[in-house]
Short mmCIF file of C-alpha atoms and ligand atoms in Angstrom, two decimals:
data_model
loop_
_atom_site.label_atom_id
_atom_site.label_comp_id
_atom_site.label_asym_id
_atom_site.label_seq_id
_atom_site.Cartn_x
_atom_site.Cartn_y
_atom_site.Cartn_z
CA UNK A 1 98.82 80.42 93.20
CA UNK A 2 101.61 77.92 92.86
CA UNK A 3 103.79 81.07 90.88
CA UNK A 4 103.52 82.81 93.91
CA UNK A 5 104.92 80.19 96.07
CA UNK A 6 107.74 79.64 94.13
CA UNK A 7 108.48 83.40 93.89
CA UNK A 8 107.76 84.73 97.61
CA UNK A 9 108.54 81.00 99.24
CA UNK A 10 112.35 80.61 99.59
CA UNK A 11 113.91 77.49 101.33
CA UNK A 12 116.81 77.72 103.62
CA UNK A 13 119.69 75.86 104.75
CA UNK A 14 122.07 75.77 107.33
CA UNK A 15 123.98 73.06 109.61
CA UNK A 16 121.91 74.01 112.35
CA UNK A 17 118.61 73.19 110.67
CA UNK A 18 120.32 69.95 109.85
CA UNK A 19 121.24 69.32 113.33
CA UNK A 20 117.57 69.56 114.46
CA UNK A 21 116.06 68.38 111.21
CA UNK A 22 114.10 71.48 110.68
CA UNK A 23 112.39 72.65 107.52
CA UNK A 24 113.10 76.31 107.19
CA UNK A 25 111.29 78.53 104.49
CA UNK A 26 111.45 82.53 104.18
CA UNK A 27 108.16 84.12 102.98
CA UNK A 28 110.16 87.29 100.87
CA UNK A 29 107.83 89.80 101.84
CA UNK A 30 110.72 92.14 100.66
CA UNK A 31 109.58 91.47 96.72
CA UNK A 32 106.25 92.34 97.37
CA UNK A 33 106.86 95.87 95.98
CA UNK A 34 109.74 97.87 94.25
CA UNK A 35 109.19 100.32 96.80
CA UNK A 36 106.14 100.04 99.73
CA UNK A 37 108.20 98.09 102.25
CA UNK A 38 106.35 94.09 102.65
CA UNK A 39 103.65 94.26 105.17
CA UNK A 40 103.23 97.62 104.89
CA UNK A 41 101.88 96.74 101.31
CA UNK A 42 99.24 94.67 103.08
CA UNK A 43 98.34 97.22 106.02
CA UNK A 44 97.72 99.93 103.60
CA UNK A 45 95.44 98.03 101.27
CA UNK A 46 92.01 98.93 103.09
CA UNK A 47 93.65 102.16 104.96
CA UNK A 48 93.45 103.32 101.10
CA UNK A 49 90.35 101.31 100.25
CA UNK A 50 88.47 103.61 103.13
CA UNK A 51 89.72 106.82 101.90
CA UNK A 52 88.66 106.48 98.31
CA UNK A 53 85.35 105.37 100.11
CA UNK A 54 84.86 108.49 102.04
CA UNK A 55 86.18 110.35 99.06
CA UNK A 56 88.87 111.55 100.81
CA UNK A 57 91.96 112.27 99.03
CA UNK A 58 94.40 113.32 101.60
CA UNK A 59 96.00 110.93 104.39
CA UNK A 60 97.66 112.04 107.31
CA UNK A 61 99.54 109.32 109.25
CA UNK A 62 102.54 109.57 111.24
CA UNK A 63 106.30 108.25 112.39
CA UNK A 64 110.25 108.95 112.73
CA UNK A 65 112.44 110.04 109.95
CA UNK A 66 113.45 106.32 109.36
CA UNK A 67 109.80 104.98 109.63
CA UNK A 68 109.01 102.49 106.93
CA UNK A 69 105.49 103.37 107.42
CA UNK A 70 105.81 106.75 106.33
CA UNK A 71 107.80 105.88 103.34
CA UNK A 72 105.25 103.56 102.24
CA UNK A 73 102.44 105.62 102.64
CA UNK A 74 104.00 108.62 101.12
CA UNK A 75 104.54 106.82 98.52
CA UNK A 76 101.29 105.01 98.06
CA UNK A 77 99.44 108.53 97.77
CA UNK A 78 102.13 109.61 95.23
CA UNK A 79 101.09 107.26 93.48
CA UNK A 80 96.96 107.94 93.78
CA UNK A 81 97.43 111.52 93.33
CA UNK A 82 96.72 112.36 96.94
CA UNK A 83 98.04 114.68 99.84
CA UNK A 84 99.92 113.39 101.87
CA UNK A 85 101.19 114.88 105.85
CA UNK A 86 103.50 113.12 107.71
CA UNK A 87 103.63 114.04 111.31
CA UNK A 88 107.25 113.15 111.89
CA UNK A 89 108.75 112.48 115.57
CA UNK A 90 111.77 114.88 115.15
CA UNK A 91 112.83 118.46 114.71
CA UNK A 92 113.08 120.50 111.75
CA UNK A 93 116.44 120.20 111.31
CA UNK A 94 116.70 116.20 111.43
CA UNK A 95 117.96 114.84 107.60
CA UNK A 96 117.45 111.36 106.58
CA UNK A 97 117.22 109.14 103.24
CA UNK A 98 113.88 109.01 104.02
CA UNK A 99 112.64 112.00 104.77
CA UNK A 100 114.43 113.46 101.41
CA UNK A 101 112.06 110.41 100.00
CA UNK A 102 109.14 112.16 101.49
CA UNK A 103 109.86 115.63 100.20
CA UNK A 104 110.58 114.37 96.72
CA UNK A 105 107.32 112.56 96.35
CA UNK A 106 105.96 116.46 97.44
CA UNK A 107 104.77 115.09 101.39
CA UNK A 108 104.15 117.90 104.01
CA UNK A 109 106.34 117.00 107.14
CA UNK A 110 105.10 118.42 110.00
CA UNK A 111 107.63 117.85 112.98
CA UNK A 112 106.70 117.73 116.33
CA UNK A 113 107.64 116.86 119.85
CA UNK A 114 107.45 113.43 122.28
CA UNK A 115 104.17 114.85 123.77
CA UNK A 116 102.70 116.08 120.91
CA UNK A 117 103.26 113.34 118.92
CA UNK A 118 101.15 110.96 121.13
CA UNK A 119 98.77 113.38 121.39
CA UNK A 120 96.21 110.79 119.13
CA UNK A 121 93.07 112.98 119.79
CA UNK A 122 95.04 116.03 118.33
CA UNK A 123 95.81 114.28 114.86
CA UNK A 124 92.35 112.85 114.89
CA UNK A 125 90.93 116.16 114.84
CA UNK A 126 93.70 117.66 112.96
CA UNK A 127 92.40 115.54 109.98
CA UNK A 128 88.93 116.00 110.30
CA UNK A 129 89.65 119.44 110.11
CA UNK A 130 91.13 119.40 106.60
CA UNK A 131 89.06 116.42 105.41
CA UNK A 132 92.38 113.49 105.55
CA UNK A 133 91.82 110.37 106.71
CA UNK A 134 94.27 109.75 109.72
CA UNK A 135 95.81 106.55 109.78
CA UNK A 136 97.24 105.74 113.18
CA UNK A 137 100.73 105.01 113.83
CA UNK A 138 102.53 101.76 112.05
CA UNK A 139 98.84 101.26 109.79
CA UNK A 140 97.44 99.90 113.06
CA UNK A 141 93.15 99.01 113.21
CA UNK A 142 91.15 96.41 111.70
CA UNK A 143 92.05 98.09 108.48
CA UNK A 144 95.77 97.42 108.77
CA UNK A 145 94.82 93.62 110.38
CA UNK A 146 92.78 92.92 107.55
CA UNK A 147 94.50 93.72 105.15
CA UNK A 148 97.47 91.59 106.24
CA UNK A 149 94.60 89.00 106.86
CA UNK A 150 93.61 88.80 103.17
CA UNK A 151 97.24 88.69 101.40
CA UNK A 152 98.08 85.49 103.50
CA UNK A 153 93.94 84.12 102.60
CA UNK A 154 95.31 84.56 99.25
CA UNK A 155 98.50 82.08 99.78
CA UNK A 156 97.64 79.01 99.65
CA UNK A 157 100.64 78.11 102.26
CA UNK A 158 101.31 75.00 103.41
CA UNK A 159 100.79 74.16 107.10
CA UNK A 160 103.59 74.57 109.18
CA UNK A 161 104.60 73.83 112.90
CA UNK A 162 105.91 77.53 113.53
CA UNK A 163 105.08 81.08 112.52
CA UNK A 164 108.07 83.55 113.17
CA UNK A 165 107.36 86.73 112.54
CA UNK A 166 109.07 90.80 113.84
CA UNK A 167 106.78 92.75 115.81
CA UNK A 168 105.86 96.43 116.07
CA UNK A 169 102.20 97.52 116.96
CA UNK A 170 101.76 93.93 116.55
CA UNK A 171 99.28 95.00 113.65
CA UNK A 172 100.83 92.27 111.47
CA UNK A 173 101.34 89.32 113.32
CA UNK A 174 97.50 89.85 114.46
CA UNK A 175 96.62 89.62 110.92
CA UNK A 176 98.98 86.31 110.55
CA UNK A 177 96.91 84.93 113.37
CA UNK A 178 93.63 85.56 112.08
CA UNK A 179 94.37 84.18 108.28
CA UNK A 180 93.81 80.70 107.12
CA UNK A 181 97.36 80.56 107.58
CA UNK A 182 97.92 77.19 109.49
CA UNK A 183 100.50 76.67 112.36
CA UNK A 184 100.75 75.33 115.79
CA UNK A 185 103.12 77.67 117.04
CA UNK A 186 103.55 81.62 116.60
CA UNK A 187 106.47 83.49 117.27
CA UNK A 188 107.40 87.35 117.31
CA UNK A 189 110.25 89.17 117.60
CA UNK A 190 109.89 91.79 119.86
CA UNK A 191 112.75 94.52 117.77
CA UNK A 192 113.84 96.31 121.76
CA UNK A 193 111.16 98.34 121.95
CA UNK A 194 110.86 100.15 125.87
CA UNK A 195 107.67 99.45 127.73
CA UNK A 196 106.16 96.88 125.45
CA UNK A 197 103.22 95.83 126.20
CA UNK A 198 103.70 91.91 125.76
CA UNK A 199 100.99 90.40 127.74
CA UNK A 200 98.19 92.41 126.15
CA UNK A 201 99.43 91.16 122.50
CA UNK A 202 99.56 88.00 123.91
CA UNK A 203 96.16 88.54 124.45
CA UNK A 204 94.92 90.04 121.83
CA UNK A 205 96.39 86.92 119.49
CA UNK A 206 94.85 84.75 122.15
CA UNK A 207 91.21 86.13 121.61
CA UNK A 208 92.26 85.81 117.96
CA UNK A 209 93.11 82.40 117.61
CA UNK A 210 92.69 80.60 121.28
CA UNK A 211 94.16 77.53 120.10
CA UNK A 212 97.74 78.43 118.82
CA UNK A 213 100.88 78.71 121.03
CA UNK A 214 101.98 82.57 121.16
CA UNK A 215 105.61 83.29 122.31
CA UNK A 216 107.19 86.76 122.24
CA UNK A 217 110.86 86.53 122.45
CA UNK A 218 113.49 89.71 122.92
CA UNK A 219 117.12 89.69 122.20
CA UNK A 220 118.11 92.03 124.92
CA UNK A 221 121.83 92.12 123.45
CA UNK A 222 119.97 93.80 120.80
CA UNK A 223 118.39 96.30 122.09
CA UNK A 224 117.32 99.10 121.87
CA UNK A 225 114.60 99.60 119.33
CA UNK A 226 116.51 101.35 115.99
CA UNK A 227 119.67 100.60 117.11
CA UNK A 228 122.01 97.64 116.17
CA UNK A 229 125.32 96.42 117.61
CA UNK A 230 128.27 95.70 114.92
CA UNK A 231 128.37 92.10 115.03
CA UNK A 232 124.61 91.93 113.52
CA UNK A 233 125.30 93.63 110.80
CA UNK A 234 128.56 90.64 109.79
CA UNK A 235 125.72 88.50 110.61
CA UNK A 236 123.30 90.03 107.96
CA UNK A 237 126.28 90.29 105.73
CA UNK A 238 126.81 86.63 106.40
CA UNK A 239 123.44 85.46 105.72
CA UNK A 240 123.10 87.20 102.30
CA UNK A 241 125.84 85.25 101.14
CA UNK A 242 124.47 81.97 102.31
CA UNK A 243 120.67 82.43 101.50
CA UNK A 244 120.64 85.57 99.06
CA UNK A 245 118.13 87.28 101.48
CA UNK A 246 118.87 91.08 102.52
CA UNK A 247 117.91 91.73 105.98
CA UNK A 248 117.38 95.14 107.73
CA UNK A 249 119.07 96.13 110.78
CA UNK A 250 115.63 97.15 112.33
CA UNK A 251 113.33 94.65 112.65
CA UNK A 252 114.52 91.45 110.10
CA UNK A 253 118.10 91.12 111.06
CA UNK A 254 116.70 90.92 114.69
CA UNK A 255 114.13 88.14 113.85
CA UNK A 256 116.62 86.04 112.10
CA UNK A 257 119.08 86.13 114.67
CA UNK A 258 116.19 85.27 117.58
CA UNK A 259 115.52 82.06 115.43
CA UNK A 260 119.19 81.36 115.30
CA UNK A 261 119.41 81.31 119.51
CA UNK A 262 116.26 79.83 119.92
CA UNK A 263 117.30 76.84 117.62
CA UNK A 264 121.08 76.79 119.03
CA UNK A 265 119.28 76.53 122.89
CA UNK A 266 116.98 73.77 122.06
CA UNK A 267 113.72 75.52 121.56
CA UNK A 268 112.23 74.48 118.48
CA UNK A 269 111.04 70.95 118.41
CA UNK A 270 112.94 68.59 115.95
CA UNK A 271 111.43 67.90 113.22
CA UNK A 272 109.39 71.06 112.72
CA UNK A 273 108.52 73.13 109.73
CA UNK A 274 109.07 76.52 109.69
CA UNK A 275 108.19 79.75 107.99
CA UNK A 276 109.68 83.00 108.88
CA UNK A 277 107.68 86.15 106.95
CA UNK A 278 110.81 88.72 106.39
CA UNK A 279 108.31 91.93 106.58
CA UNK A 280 110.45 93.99 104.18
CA UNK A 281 112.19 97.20 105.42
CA UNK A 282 114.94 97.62 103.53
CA UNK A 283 114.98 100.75 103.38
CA UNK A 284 115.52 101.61 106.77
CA UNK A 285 119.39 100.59 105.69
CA UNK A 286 120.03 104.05 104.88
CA UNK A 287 120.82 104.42 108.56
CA UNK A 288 123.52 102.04 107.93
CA UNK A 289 127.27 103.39 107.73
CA UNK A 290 128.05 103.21 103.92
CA UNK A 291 130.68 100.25 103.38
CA UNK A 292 128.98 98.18 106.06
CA UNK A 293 126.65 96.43 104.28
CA UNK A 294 127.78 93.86 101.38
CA UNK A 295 123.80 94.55 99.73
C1 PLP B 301 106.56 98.07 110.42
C2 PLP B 301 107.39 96.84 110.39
C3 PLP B 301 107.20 95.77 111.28
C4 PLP B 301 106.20 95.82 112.40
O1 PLP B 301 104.91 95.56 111.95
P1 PLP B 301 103.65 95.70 112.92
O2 PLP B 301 102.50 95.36 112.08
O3 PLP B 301 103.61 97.14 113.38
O4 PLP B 301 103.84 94.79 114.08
C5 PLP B 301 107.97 94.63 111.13
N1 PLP B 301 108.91 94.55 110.17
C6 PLP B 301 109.13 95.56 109.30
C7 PLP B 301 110.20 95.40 108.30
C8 PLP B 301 108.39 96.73 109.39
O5 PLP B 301 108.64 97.74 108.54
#
């Protein structure tokens, strides 16, 4: 257990923790795996430990043609010898990095419109049909919560006075909530999603774990969801060369900046400890203008 602190547990530094006299560590969820993005490594654990228990060996799950969901599953049944469909929010036409990932590692893509693809009945049955397991969108469920549950069980972490973590379906920082994991304070990072439903995630952690203090914070300079202004990407740039950590402009970049503001204004109590879980995504960088990006 102590190897894996010392290998996933970075410590940080910057004036501004000085200032405040905060303790700032990065759990490197980004080293998890060469390829399955960080806490999608955890969410998929018992989405794949279900289908090998229903002996199925096709998954269907679905996302856009940047999702790091997608990539990771894709990849995961590569690697198990499985089928894999990816229902894919986009036309036929639409080219990424990823979705050449996909087809290399012999996916079926199935694209499909707004309506369609939140159609969640019509996948469900869609895989029942041809005997896949549908996972729903992002490796949401109890399967994805658990799993995410169990890695951080495994830890061994320190207590700390604040949680910071990016939010999606809010599968993962459910599962943060529910570990052994031990902090008074939680805080997501809501990446400028439209129409997010903050107060019933908010609940949901509540119901989780009453006694911890659940804030949901949005840059709305950063908004929206997928989409990054210039100046964060000098700011990733400038933050590998201080702390060695490669952000992504989707969900990471977003957290880390969030903690910046909320430490400039005041927020965080002096004298805290800190740990912010970077939940991979790298690979979503591919979006990123070649050139841009010093990593
Ligand atoms: C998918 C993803 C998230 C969101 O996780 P949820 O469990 O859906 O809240 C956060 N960060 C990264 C890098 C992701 O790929």
């Amino acid at each position: 257990m102590e190897k894996i602190q010392s290998t996933l547990l970075k410590r940080i530094e910057d004036p501004l923790f000085n200032e405040y006299n905060l303790e700032v560590d990065v759990f490197l969820g980004y080293r998890l795996h060469p390829v399955i993005s960080g806490n999608k490594y955890m969410k998929l654990h018992f989405w794949m430990e279900k289908a090998r228990q229903m002996n199925v060996n096709h998954i269907i799950t679905k996302g856009g043609p940047y999702s790091n969901h997608l990539h990771a599953t894709a990849f995961a049944c590569k690697e198990s010898g499985w089928q894999f469909t990816a229902v894919v929010k986009a036309n036929e036409h639409t080219k990424s990095p990823t979705l050449n990932d996909l087809k290399n590692w012999h996916a079926n893509c199935v694209y499909v419109n707004r309506a369609a693809y939140y159609n969640e009945e019509k996948w469900e049955n869609y895989s029942k049909e041809l005997n896949a397991l549908y996972i729903p969108m992002g490796g949401e469920g109890e399967e994805g919560m658990d799993g995410v549950k169990k890695f951080f069980n495994e830890q061994l972490f320190q207590p700390y006075d604040y949680l910071v973590c990016s939010i999606g379906t809010g599968t993962t920082i459910k599962g943060i909530a529910g570990s052994n994991l031990k902090a008074g304070n939680l805080i997501g990072v809501q990446p400028g999603i439209k129409n997010y439903d903050t107060e019933r995630l908010v609940n949901d952690i509540k119901k989780i774990k009453p006694e911890i203090s659940v804030k949901i914070i949005e840059d709305k300079t950063l908004r929206p969801f997928g989409q990054f202004p210039g100046f964060l990407l000098d700011e990733m740039n400038n933050w590998y060369l201080q702390w060695e950590i490669p952000t992504d402009v989707v969900y990471t970049a977003k957290m880390f900046r969030v903690l910046m503001l909320q430490i400039a204004a005041g927020r965080i109590k002096s004298g805290s400890r800190l740990l912010l879980i970077h939940t991979g995504g790298l690979q979503g960088n591919r979006s990123v203008e070649s050139g841009k990006l010093i990593f």
